[in-house]
PDB file of C-alpha atoms and ligand atoms in Angstrom:
ATOM      1  CA  MET E  14      14.648  26.450  -1.388  1.00 67.00           C
ATOM      2  CA  SER E  15      13.524  23.368  -3.238  1.00 93.00           C
ATOM      3  CA  ALA E  16      12.440  20.188  -1.445  1.00 98.00           C
ATOM      4  CA  ARG E  17      14.442  17.007  -1.448  1.00 98.00           C
ATOM      5  CA  ILE E  18      12.722  14.495  -3.719  1.00 98.00           C
ATOM      6  CA  ILE E  19      11.930  11.192  -2.013  1.00 98.00           C
ATOM      7  CA  ASP E  20      12.768   8.685  -4.731  1.00 98.00           C
ATOM      8  CA  GLY E  21      10.297   5.822  -4.333  1.00 98.00           C
ATOM      9  CA  LYS E  22      11.657   4.041  -7.388  1.00 98.00           C
ATOM     10  CA  THR E  23      15.139   3.645  -5.910  1.00 98.00           C
ATOM     11  CA  ILE E  24      13.920   2.946  -2.357  1.00 98.00           C
ATOM     12  CA  SER E  25      11.442   0.300  -3.568  1.00 98.00           C
ATOM     13  CA  ALA E  26      14.058  -1.329  -5.822  1.00 98.00           C
ATOM     14  CA  ASP E  27      16.351  -1.625  -2.800  1.00 98.00           C
ATOM     15  CA  LEU E  28      13.564  -3.228  -0.728  1.00 98.00           C
ATOM     16  CA  ARG E  29      12.646  -5.612  -3.548  1.00 98.00           C
ATOM     17  CA  GLY E  30      16.285  -6.658  -3.804  1.00 98.00           C
ATOM     18  CA  LYS E  31      16.411  -7.389  -0.058  1.00 98.00           C
ATOM     19  CA  VAL E  32      13.188  -9.415  -0.236  1.00 98.00           C
ATOM     20  CA  ALA E  33      14.550 -11.378  -3.233  1.00 98.00           C
ATOM     21  CA  ASP E  34      17.737 -12.172  -1.262  1.00 98.00           C
ATOM     22  CA  ALA E  35      15.689 -13.414   1.705  1.00 98.00           C
ATOM     23  CA  VAL E  36      13.503 -15.511  -0.629  1.00 98.00           C
ATOM     24  CA  HIS E  37      16.660 -17.013  -2.136  1.00 98.00           C
ATOM     25  CA  ARG E  38      17.944 -17.981   1.338  1.00 98.00           C
ATOM     26  CA  LEU E  39      14.548 -19.474   2.260  1.00 98.00           C
ATOM     27  CA  ARG E  40      14.577 -21.657  -0.846  1.00 98.00           C
ATOM     28  CA  ARG E  41      18.250 -22.657  -0.444  1.00 98.00           C
ATOM     29  CA  ASP E  42      18.145 -23.406   3.302  1.00 98.00           C
ATOM     30  CA  ARG E  43      14.585 -24.691   3.805  1.00 98.00           C
ATOM     31  CA  GLY E  44      13.277 -25.572   0.351  1.00 98.00           C
ATOM     32  CA  ILE E  45      10.415 -23.118   0.833  1.00 98.00           C
ATOM     33  CA  VAL E  46       9.168 -20.922  -2.035  1.00 98.00           C
ATOM     34  CA  PRO E  47       6.597 -18.275  -1.031  1.00 98.00           C
ATOM     35  CA  GLY E  48       3.459 -18.362  -3.177  1.00 98.00           C
ATOM     36  CA  ILE E  49       0.823 -15.682  -3.665  1.00 98.00           C
ATOM     37  CA  ALA E  50      -2.544 -15.961  -5.378  1.00 98.00           C
ATOM     38  CA  VAL E  51      -3.635 -12.803  -7.168  1.00 98.00           C
ATOM     39  CA  VAL E  52      -7.366 -12.914  -7.881  1.00 98.00           C
ATOM     40  CA  LEU E  53      -8.950 -10.697 -10.522  1.00 98.00           C
ATOM     41  CA  VAL E  54     -12.707 -10.609 -11.085  1.00 98.00           C
ATOM     42  CA  GLY E  55     -13.825  -9.075 -14.376  1.00 98.00           C
ATOM     43  CA  ASN E  56     -11.782  -6.961 -16.737  1.00 95.00           C
ATOM     44  CA  ASN E  57     -11.333  -3.480 -15.308  1.00 96.00           C
ATOM     45  CA  PRO E  58      -8.399  -2.240 -17.458  1.00 94.00           C
ATOM     46  CA  ALA E  59      -6.612  -0.493 -14.553  1.00 93.00           C
ATOM     47  CA  SER E  60      -6.951  -3.618 -12.396  1.00 96.00           C
ATOM     48  CA  GLU E  61      -5.585  -5.776 -15.231  1.00 97.00           C
ATOM     49  CA  VAL E  62      -2.466  -3.570 -15.358  1.00 95.00           C
ATOM     50  CA  TYR E  63      -2.029  -3.671 -11.543  1.00 95.00           C
ATOM     51  CA  VAL E  64      -2.415  -7.445 -11.457  1.00 97.00           C
ATOM     52  CA  ARG E  65       0.073  -7.928 -14.300  1.00 97.00           C
ATOM     53  CA  ASN E  66       2.613  -5.701 -12.534  1.00 96.00           C
ATOM     54  CA  LYS E  67       2.114  -7.525  -9.245  1.00 96.00           C
ATOM     55  CA  SER E  68       2.547 -10.961 -10.801  1.00 96.00           C
ATOM     56  CA  LYS E  69       5.702  -9.813 -12.623  1.00 97.00           C
ATOM     57  CA  ALA E  70       7.212  -8.402  -9.409  1.00 98.00           C
ATOM     58  CA  VAL E  71       6.340 -11.604  -7.508  1.00 98.00           C
ATOM     59  CA  ALA E  72       8.168 -13.709 -10.117  1.00 98.00           C
ATOM     60  CA  GLU E  73      11.163 -11.334 -10.091  1.00 98.00           C
ATOM     61  CA  ALA E  74      11.421 -11.761  -6.307  1.00 98.00           C
ATOM     62  CA  GLY E  75      11.704 -15.546  -6.819  1.00 98.00           C
ATOM     63  CA  MET E  76       8.223 -16.269  -5.501  1.00 98.00           C
ATOM     64  CA  HIS E  77       5.422 -18.216  -7.148  1.00 98.00           C
ATOM     65  CA  ALA E  78       2.499 -16.214  -8.540  1.00 97.00           C
ATOM     66  CA  PHE E  79      -0.801 -18.056  -8.988  1.00 97.00           C
ATOM     67  CA  ASP E  80      -3.093 -15.885 -11.094  1.00 97.00           C
ATOM     68  CA  ARG E  81      -6.813 -16.638 -10.768  1.00 98.00           C
ATOM     69  CA  LYS E  82      -9.381 -14.945 -13.018  1.00 98.00           C
ATOM     70  CA  LEU E  83     -13.145 -14.997 -12.659  1.00 98.00           C
ATOM     71  CA  PRO E  84     -15.606 -13.438 -15.129  1.00 98.00           C
ATOM     72  CA  ALA E  85     -17.262 -10.074 -14.371  1.00 98.00           C
ATOM     73  CA  THR E  86     -20.529 -12.012 -13.876  1.00 98.00           C
ATOM     74  CA  ALA E  87     -19.097 -14.228 -11.098  1.00 98.00           C
ATOM     75  CA  SER E  88     -21.230 -14.441  -7.961  1.00 98.00           C
ATOM     76  CA  GLU E  89     -20.160 -13.709  -4.394  1.00 98.00           C
ATOM     77  CA  ALA E  90     -20.571 -17.411  -3.606  1.00 98.00           C
ATOM     78  CA  GLU E  91     -18.240 -18.401  -6.469  1.00 98.00           C
ATOM     79  CA  LEU E  92     -15.534 -16.020  -5.245  1.00 98.00           C
ATOM     80  CA  ILE E  93     -15.929 -17.188  -1.626  1.00 98.00           C
ATOM     81  CA  ASP E  94     -15.634 -20.768  -2.866  1.00 98.00           C
ATOM     82  CA  LEU E  95     -12.371 -19.912  -4.683  1.00 98.00           C
ATOM     83  CA  ILE E  96     -11.009 -18.159  -1.573  1.00 98.00           C
ATOM     84  CA  GLY E  97     -11.832 -21.241   0.516  1.00 98.00           C
ATOM     85  CA  LYS E  98      -9.718 -23.353  -1.847  1.00 98.00           C
ATOM     86  CA  LEU E  99      -6.833 -20.846  -1.720  1.00 98.00           C
ATOM     87  CA  ASN E 100      -7.047 -20.717   2.090  1.00 98.00           C
ATOM     88  CA  ALA E 101      -6.626 -24.505   2.188  1.00 98.00           C
ATOM     89  CA  ASP E 102      -3.812 -24.664  -0.388  1.00 98.00           C
ATOM     90  CA  LYS E 103      -0.408 -25.199   1.310  1.00 98.00           C
ATOM     91  CA  GLU E 104       1.459 -23.815  -1.739  1.00 98.00           C
ATOM     92  CA  ILE E 105      -0.240 -20.469  -1.280  1.00 98.00           C
ATOM     93  CA  ASN E 106       1.001 -18.230   1.522  1.00 99.00           C
ATOM     94  CA  GLY E 107      -0.643 -14.986   0.429  1.00 99.00           C
ATOM     95  CA  ILE E 108      -4.015 -14.128  -1.130  1.00 98.00           C
ATOM     96  CA  LEU E 109      -4.795 -10.819  -2.784  1.00 98.00           C
ATOM     97  CA  VAL E 110      -8.200 -10.083  -4.279  1.00 98.00           C
ATOM     98  CA  GLN E 111      -7.851  -7.064  -6.539  1.00 98.00           C
ATOM     99  CA  LEU E 112     -10.287  -4.248  -5.743  1.00 97.00           C
ATOM    100  CA  PRO E 113     -12.681  -2.854  -6.849  1.00 96.00           C
ATOM    101  CA  LEU E 114     -14.971  -5.847  -7.287  1.00 98.00           C
ATOM    102  CA  PRO E 115     -18.062  -5.978  -9.537  1.00 98.00           C
ATOM    103  CA  LYS E 116     -21.259  -4.540  -8.000  1.00 98.00           C
ATOM    104  CA  GLN E 117     -22.850  -7.889  -7.148  1.00 98.00           C
ATOM    105  CA  ILE E 118     -19.936  -8.800  -4.836  1.00 98.00           C
ATOM    106  CA  GLY E 119     -19.524  -7.243  -1.386  1.00 98.00           C
ATOM    107  CA  ALA E 120     -15.855  -6.406  -0.823  1.00 98.00           C
ATOM    108  CA  GLN E 121     -16.078  -6.577   2.998  1.00 98.00           C
ATOM    109  CA  LYS E 122     -17.547 -10.070   2.876  1.00 98.00           C
ATOM    110  CA  ILE E 123     -14.788 -11.218   0.525  1.00 98.00           C
ATOM    111  CA  ILE E 124     -12.003  -9.679   2.606  1.00 98.00           C
ATOM    112  CA  ALA E 125     -13.426 -11.367   5.718  1.00 98.00           C
ATOM    113  CA  ALA E 126     -13.364 -14.750   3.929  1.00 99.00           C
ATOM    114  CA  ILE E 127      -9.578 -14.625   3.451  1.00 99.00           C
ATOM    115  CA  ASP E 128      -7.482 -16.480   6.052  1.00 99.00           C
ATOM    116  CA  PRO E 129      -6.056 -13.568   8.129  1.00 98.00           C
ATOM    117  CA  ASP E 130      -2.624 -15.259   8.115  1.00 98.00           C
ATOM    118  CA  LYS E 131      -2.648 -15.147   4.284  1.00 99.00           C
ATOM    119  CA  ASP E 132      -4.102 -11.621   4.086  1.00 99.00           C
ATOM    120  CA  VAL E 133      -1.070  -9.958   2.489  1.00 98.00           C
ATOM    121  CA  ASP E 134      -3.143  -6.833   1.740  1.00 98.00           C
ATOM    122  CA  GLY E 135      -3.695  -6.424   5.499  1.00 98.00           C
ATOM    123  CA  PHE E 136      -7.367  -5.586   4.898  1.00 98.00           C
ATOM    124  CA  HIS E 137      -8.970  -8.332   7.049  1.00 98.00           C
ATOM    125  CA  PRO E 138     -10.766  -6.929  10.138  1.00 98.00           C
ATOM    126  CA  LEU E 139      -8.568  -9.113  12.357  1.00 98.00           C
ATOM    127  CA  ASN E 140      -5.405  -7.553  10.931  1.00 98.00           C
ATOM    128  CA  ALA E 141      -6.926  -4.057  11.163  1.00 98.00           C
ATOM    129  CA  GLY E 142      -7.790  -4.783  14.810  1.00 98.00           C
ATOM    130  CA  ARG E 143      -4.341  -6.192  15.532  1.00 98.00           C
ATOM    131  CA  LEU E 144      -2.749  -3.072  14.048  1.00 98.00           C
ATOM    132  CA  ALA E 145      -5.023  -0.801  16.110  1.00 97.00           C
ATOM    133  CA  SER E 146      -4.190  -2.828  19.245  1.00 97.00           C
ATOM    134  CA  GLY E 147      -0.440  -2.720  18.698  1.00 95.00           C
ATOM    135  CA  LEU E 148      -0.260  -6.483  18.057  1.00 97.00           C
ATOM    136  CA  PRO E 149       1.807  -8.134  15.293  1.00 96.00           C
ATOM    137  CA  ALA E 150      -0.232  -7.895  12.084  1.00 97.00           C
ATOM    138  CA  LEU E 151      -0.062  -8.039   8.334  1.00 98.00           C
ATOM    139  CA  VAL E 152      -0.144  -4.323   7.557  1.00 98.00           C
ATOM    140  CA  PRO E 153      -1.641  -2.720   4.400  1.00 98.00           C
ATOM    141  CA  CYS E 154       1.033  -2.209   1.755  1.00 98.00           C
ATOM    142  CA  THR E 155       0.567   1.436   0.737  1.00 98.00           C
ATOM    143  CA  PRO E 156       0.542   2.702   4.345  1.00 98.00           C
ATOM    144  CA  MET E 157       3.650   0.636   5.105  1.00 98.00           C
ATOM    145  CA  GLY E 158       5.305   2.202   2.044  1.00 98.00           C
ATOM    146  CA  CYS E 159       4.417   5.702   3.298  1.00 99.00           C
ATOM    147  CA  ILE E 160       6.109   5.045   6.648  1.00 98.00           C
ATOM    148  CA  LEU E 161       9.223   3.570   5.019  1.00 98.00           C
ATOM    149  CA  LEU E 162       9.517   6.641   2.762  1.00 98.00           C
ATOM    150  CA  ALA E 163       9.022   9.076   5.668  1.00 98.00           C
ATOM    151  CA  LYS E 164      11.737   7.261   7.593  1.00 98.00           C
ATOM    152  CA  THR E 165      14.244   7.874   4.816  1.00 98.00           C
ATOM    153  CA  VAL E 166      13.894  11.585   5.641  1.00 98.00           C
ATOM    154  CA  ARG E 167      13.352  11.569   9.403  1.00 96.00           C
ATOM    155  CA  GLU E 168      15.411   9.288  11.598  1.00 95.00           C
ATOM    156  CA  THR E 169      12.448   9.056  13.964  1.00 98.00           C
ATOM    157  CA  LEU E 170       8.805  10.013  13.562  1.00 98.00           C
ATOM    158  CA  ALA E 171       8.366  10.206  17.361  1.00 98.00           C
ATOM    159  CA  GLY E 172       6.872  13.472  18.532  1.00 98.00           C
ATOM    160  CA  LEU E 173       6.193  14.766  15.030  1.00 98.00           C
ATOM    161  CA  GLU E 174       2.913  16.477  14.276  1.00 98.00           C
ATOM    162  CA  ALA E 175       1.494  14.211  11.532  1.00 99.00           C
ATOM    163  CA  VAL E 176      -1.623  15.026   9.527  1.00 99.00           C
ATOM    164  CA  VAL E 177      -3.251  12.371   7.335  1.00 99.00           C
ATOM    165  CA  ILE E 178      -5.833  13.630   4.853  1.00 98.00           C
ATOM    166  CA  GLY E 179      -8.219  10.783   4.034  1.00 98.00           C
ATOM    167  CA  ARG E 180      -9.908   8.154   6.220  1.00 98.00           C
ATOM    168  CA  SER E 181     -10.218   5.101   3.971  1.00 97.00           C
ATOM    169  CA  ASN E 182      -9.717   1.599   5.384  1.00 97.00           C
ATOM    170  CA  ILE E 183      -7.030   0.994   2.752  1.00 97.00           C
ATOM    171  CA  VAL E 184      -4.816   4.050   3.337  1.00 98.00           C
ATOM    172  CA  GLY E 185      -5.959   6.826   5.710  1.00 98.00           C
ATOM    173  CA  LYS E 186      -6.888   4.811   8.806  1.00 98.00           C
ATOM    174  CA  PRO E 187      -3.999   2.312   8.677  1.00 98.00           C
ATOM    175  CA  VAL E 188      -1.392   4.994   7.904  1.00 98.00           C
ATOM    176  CA  ALA E 189      -2.664   6.917  10.960  1.00 98.00           C
ATOM    177  CA  GLN E 190      -2.362   3.761  13.099  1.00 98.00           C
ATOM    178  CA  LEU E 191       1.179   3.154  11.880  1.00 98.00           C
ATOM    179  CA  LEU E 192       2.143   6.774  12.618  1.00 98.00           C
ATOM    180  CA  LEU E 193       0.677   6.423  16.108  1.00 98.00           C
ATOM    181  CA  ALA E 194       2.740   3.267  16.603  1.00 97.00           C
ATOM    182  CA  GLU E 195       5.783   5.372  15.652  1.00 98.00           C
ATOM    183  CA  ASN E 196       4.828   7.819  18.441  1.00 98.00           C
ATOM    184  CA  ALA E 197       3.796  10.648  16.120  1.00 98.00           C
ATOM    185  CA  THR E 198       0.966  12.979  17.186  1.00 98.00           C
ATOM    186  CA  VAL E 199      -1.672  12.106  14.609  1.00 98.00           C
ATOM    187  CA  THR E 200      -4.612  14.034  13.163  1.00 99.00           C
ATOM    188  CA  ILE E 201      -6.899  12.385  10.612  1.00 98.00           C
ATOM    189  CA  ALA E 202      -8.435  15.077   8.417  1.00 98.00           C
ATOM    190  CA  HIS E 203     -11.055  14.488   5.719  1.00 97.00           C
ATOM    191  CA  SER E 204     -13.568  16.134   3.415  1.00 93.00           C
ATOM    192  CA  LYS E 205     -15.650  17.442   6.354  1.00 97.00           C
ATOM    193  CA  THR E 206     -12.717  18.898   8.312  1.00 98.00           C
ATOM    194  CA  ASN E 207     -13.101  22.592   9.163  1.00 98.00           C
ATOM    195  CA  ASP E 208     -10.360  24.805   7.722  1.00 98.00           C
ATOM    196  CA  LEU E 209      -8.378  21.951   6.191  1.00 98.00           C
ATOM    197  CA  PRO E 210      -5.547  24.229   4.996  1.00 98.00           C
ATOM    198  CA  ALA E 211      -4.937  25.425   8.589  1.00 98.00           C
ATOM    199  CA  VAL E 212      -4.910  21.837   9.886  1.00 98.00           C
ATOM    200  CA  CYS E 213      -2.412  20.838   7.188  1.00 98.00           C
ATOM    201  CA  ARG E 214      -0.171  23.817   8.027  1.00 98.00           C
ATOM    202  CA  ARG E 215       0.432  22.278  11.468  1.00 98.00           C
ATOM    203  CA  ALA E 216       1.973  19.165   9.960  1.00 99.00           C
ATOM    204  CA  ASP E 217       5.661  18.272  10.166  1.00 98.00           C
ATOM    205  CA  LEU E 218       4.593  15.195   8.212  1.00 99.00           C
ATOM    206  CA  LEU E 219       1.680  15.456   5.793  1.00 99.00           C
ATOM    207  CA  VAL E 220       0.187  12.360   4.155  1.00 99.00           C
ATOM    208  CA  ALA E 221      -2.286  13.147   1.372  1.00 98.00           C
ATOM    209  CA  ALA E 222      -4.658  10.277   0.518  1.00 98.00           C
ATOM    210  CA  ILE E 223      -7.817  11.975  -0.701  1.00 97.00           C
ATOM    211  CA  GLY E 224      -8.027  11.009  -4.355  1.00 97.00           C
ATOM    212  CA  ARG E 225      -8.553  14.602  -5.540  1.00 98.00           C
ATOM    213  CA  PRO E 226      -6.021  15.870  -8.112  1.00 98.00           C
ATOM    214  CA  GLU E 227      -3.663  18.565  -6.768  1.00 98.00           C
ATOM    215  CA  MET E 228      -6.032  19.547  -3.945  1.00 98.00           C
ATOM    216  CA  VAL E 229      -3.256  20.284  -1.439  1.00 98.00           C
ATOM    217  CA  ARG E 230      -1.783  23.637  -2.383  1.00 98.00           C
ATOM    218  CA  GLY E 231       1.681  25.030  -1.647  1.00 98.00           C
ATOM    219  CA  ASP E 232       0.384  27.417   1.016  1.00 98.00           C
ATOM    220  CA  TRP E 233      -1.142  24.486   2.980  1.00 98.00           C
ATOM    221  CA  ILE E 234       2.336  23.223   3.744  1.00 98.00           C
ATOM    222  CA  LYS E 235       4.495  24.103   6.733  1.00 98.00           C
ATOM    223  CA  PRO E 236       7.938  25.208   5.538  1.00 98.00           C
ATOM    224  CA  GLY E 237      10.345  22.262   5.753  1.00 98.00           C
ATOM    225  CA  ALA E 238       7.596  19.629   6.187  1.00 98.00           C
ATOM    226  CA  THR E 239       7.840  16.102   4.790  1.00 99.00           C
ATOM    227  CA  VAL E 240       5.051  15.503   2.266  1.00 99.00           C
ATOM    228  CA  ILE E 241       3.936  11.999   1.269  1.00 99.00           C
ATOM    229  CA  ASP E 242       1.523  12.047  -1.672  1.00 98.00           C
ATOM    230  CA  VAL E 243      -0.524   8.858  -2.059  1.00 98.00           C
ATOM    231  CA  GLY E 244      -2.720  10.188  -4.874  1.00 98.00           C
ATOM    232  CA  ILE E 245      -2.680   8.744  -8.377  1.00 96.00           C
ATOM    233  CA  ASN E 246      -5.061  10.822 -10.510  1.00 96.00           C
ATOM    234  CA  ARG E 247      -5.317  10.898 -14.284  1.00 95.00           C
ATOM    235  CA  ILE E 248      -6.133  14.365 -15.640  1.00 96.00           C
ATOM    236  CA  PRO E 249      -6.293  15.832 -19.158  1.00 96.00           C
ATOM    237  CA  GLY E 250      -2.859  17.004 -20.331  1.00 93.00           C
ATOM    238  CA  GLU E 251      -1.486  18.767 -23.375  1.00 92.00           C
ATOM    239  CA  GLY E 252      -2.305  17.653 -26.915  1.00 93.00           C
ATOM    240  CA  GLY E 253      -5.291  15.521 -25.921  1.00 92.00           C
ATOM    241  CA  LYS E 254      -3.077  13.218 -23.842  1.00 95.00           C
ATOM    242  CA  SER E 255      -3.661  12.515 -20.169  1.00 95.00           C
ATOM    243  CA  ARG E 256      -1.155  12.763 -17.360  1.00 95.00           C
ATOM    244  CA  ILE E 257      -0.870  11.468 -13.817  1.00 96.00           C
ATOM    245  CA  VAL E 258      -0.806  13.843 -10.853  1.00 98.00           C
ATOM    246  CA  GLY E 259      -0.980  13.342  -7.110  1.00 98.00           C
ATOM    247  CA  ASP E 260      -3.260  14.849  -4.461  1.00 98.00           C
ATOM    248  CA  VAL E 261      -0.630  17.566  -3.897  1.00 98.00           C
ATOM    249  CA  ALA E 262       0.098  20.460  -6.300  1.00 98.00           C
ATOM    250  CA  TYR E 263       3.698  19.317  -6.679  1.00 98.00           C
ATOM    251  CA  PRO E 264       5.373  22.378  -8.280  1.00 98.00           C
ATOM    252  CA  GLU E 265       4.005  24.680  -5.550  1.00 98.00           C
ATOM    253  CA  ALA E 266       4.551  22.238  -2.687  1.00 98.00           C
ATOM    254  CA  ALA E 267       8.137  21.423  -3.683  1.00 98.00           C
ATOM    255  CA  LYS E 268       9.065  25.075  -3.116  1.00 98.00           C
ATOM    256  CA  ILE E 269       7.886  24.962   0.521  1.00 98.00           C
ATOM    257  CA  ALA E 270       8.333  21.378   1.732  1.00 98.00           C
ATOM    258  CA  GLY E 271      11.614  19.996   3.071  1.00 98.00           C
ATOM    259  CA  ALA E 272      11.056  16.675   1.300  1.00 98.00           C
ATOM    260  CA  ILE E 273       8.308  15.403  -1.000  1.00 99.00           C
ATOM    261  CA  THR E 274       7.351  12.286  -2.930  1.00 98.00           C
ATOM    262  CA  PRO E 275       6.824  12.764  -6.673  1.00 98.00           C
ATOM    263  CA  VAL E 276       3.862  11.294  -8.564  1.00 98.00           C
ATOM    264  CA  PRO E 277       4.554   9.012 -10.297  1.00 97.00           C
ATOM    265  CA  GLY E 278       7.661   7.504  -8.731  1.00 98.00           C
ATOM    266  CA  GLY E 279       6.958   8.074  -5.030  1.00 98.00           C
ATOM    267  CA  VAL E 280       4.513   5.980  -3.010  1.00 98.00           C
ATOM    268  CA  GLY E 281       3.275   3.933  -6.006  1.00 97.00           C
ATOM    269  CA  PRO E 282       6.327   1.677  -6.429  1.00 97.00           C
ATOM    270  CA  MET E 283       6.495   1.069  -2.661  1.00 98.00           C
ATOM    271  CA  THR E 284       3.109  -0.680  -2.616  1.00 98.00           C
ATOM    272  CA  ILE E 285       4.280  -3.689  -4.628  1.00 97.00           C
ATOM    273  CA  ALA E 286       7.591  -3.884  -2.731  1.00 98.00           C
ATOM    274  CA  CYS E 287       5.639  -3.996   0.562  1.00 98.00           C
ATOM    275  CA  LEU E 288       3.317  -6.658  -0.866  1.00 98.00           C
ATOM    276  CA  LEU E 289       6.384  -8.820  -1.531  1.00 98.00           C
ATOM    277  CA  LEU E 290       7.625  -8.168   2.008  1.00 98.00           C
ATOM    278  CA  ASN E 291       4.220  -9.122   3.449  1.00 98.00           C
ATOM    279  CA  THR E 292       4.197 -12.340   1.423  1.00 98.00           C
ATOM    280  CA  LEU E 293       7.663 -13.215   2.721  1.00 98.00           C
ATOM    281  CA  ARG E 294       6.606 -12.419   6.305  1.00 98.00           C
ATOM    282  CA  ALA E 295       3.405 -14.463   5.965  1.00 98.00           C
ATOM    283  CA  THR E 296       5.379 -17.417   4.570  1.00 98.00           C
ATOM    284  CA  CYS E 297       7.856 -17.341   7.465  1.00 98.00           C
ATOM    285  CA  ALA E 298       5.066 -17.079  10.051  1.00 98.00           C
ATOM    286  CA  GLN E 299       3.147 -19.984   8.474  1.00 98.00           C
ATOM    287  CA  ASN E 300       6.285 -22.139   8.613  1.00 98.00           C
ATOM    288  CA  GLY E 301       7.063 -21.298  12.241  1.00 98.00           C
ATOM    289  CA  LEU E 302      10.161 -19.315  11.216  1.00 98.00           C
ATOM    290  CA  PRO E 303      11.237 -16.015  12.759  1.00 96.00           C
ATOM    291  CA  ALA E 304      10.366 -12.812  10.909  1.00 93.00           C
ATOM    292  CA  PRO E 305      12.823 -12.304   8.041  1.00 92.00           C
ATOM    293  CA  LYS E 306      15.601  -9.751   8.421  1.00 87.00           C
ATOM    294  CA  VAL E 307      14.957  -7.344   5.549  1.00 90.00           C
TER     295      VAL E 307
HETATM  296  N1  GUN C 423      -6.882  -1.802  -5.663  1.00 86.95           N
HETATM  297  C1  GUN C 423      -6.184  -0.647  -5.563  1.00 86.95           C
HETATM  298  N2  GUN C 423      -5.205  -0.776  -4.643  1.00 86.95           N
HETATM  299  C2  GUN C 423      -5.277  -2.029  -4.161  1.00 86.95           C
HETATM  300  C3  GUN C 423      -4.519  -2.754  -3.204  1.00 86.95           C
HETATM  301  O1  GUN C 423      -3.570  -2.272  -2.581  1.00 86.95           O
HETATM  302  N3  GUN C 423      -4.921  -4.035  -2.991  1.00 86.95           N
HETATM  303  C4  GUN C 423      -5.967  -4.590  -3.637  1.00 86.95           C
HETATM  304  N4  GUN C 423      -6.289  -5.847  -3.345  1.00 86.95           N
HETATM  305  N5  GUN C 423      -6.687  -3.952  -4.537  1.00 86.95           N
HETATM  306  C5  GUN C 423      -6.339  -2.672  -4.788  1.00 86.95           C
END
């Protein structure tokens, strides 16, 4: 049997359309246009592509994108100064500082400088703590995308045995918190886990966020499981070209899993759609409006 393919492109396009409709209503009924500042420090080529894609998606959703660029030599103090200005700017409802940052700048310090109510990445310690405490929070975008994709396969995640491979602050830990909030039974596995394949074989829902190309093999997967692959890895392909693969060996896994996200076209497109949703939510909260129905 071959797994059902979880089509992140279509699911994210649907979500983006719903966010754009809600933004339209906000502008028409209240005269409010959500605004997001996307801050890029230096000229990491991958980051430049991400930032361009984000700004394009923000504009397509009817929101205002304020792009801010600092040179690779910028100091921590300069970036904190810029964030202070963005925090105080009423036109800006969301702030995203593209990671990674140059060596001389401490990412944790920068994240902590962002107003938690404008932290549309959901990386601020206050939002991480709120999420862990079951309080309303701005939630990291990729983890939110993983949950939305899993829910297109499973009506409820309650009671499922979920295994998350990876313990980063950006994906592994928050995705585990979100799964716990959905009443799944959650295991966080990582590079030091004993007998990782056996742990993965327990999973009804497997989330791979390790950053190692095709590490999860077909025989690590429980027959019929839902597999969410967060990995985006560039590896050498045919004819000197490179190609993108996930953290899961897709051709093998698709024979065993019940449903699986492809790479590309699975989790990736959900991240930007969830960023737009977070920006809309942050805008409503800052204006004393109820959470948008999306
Ligand atoms: N770099 C890679 N992914 C992300 C993300 O989701 N947010 C930010 N700010 N930087 C990133």
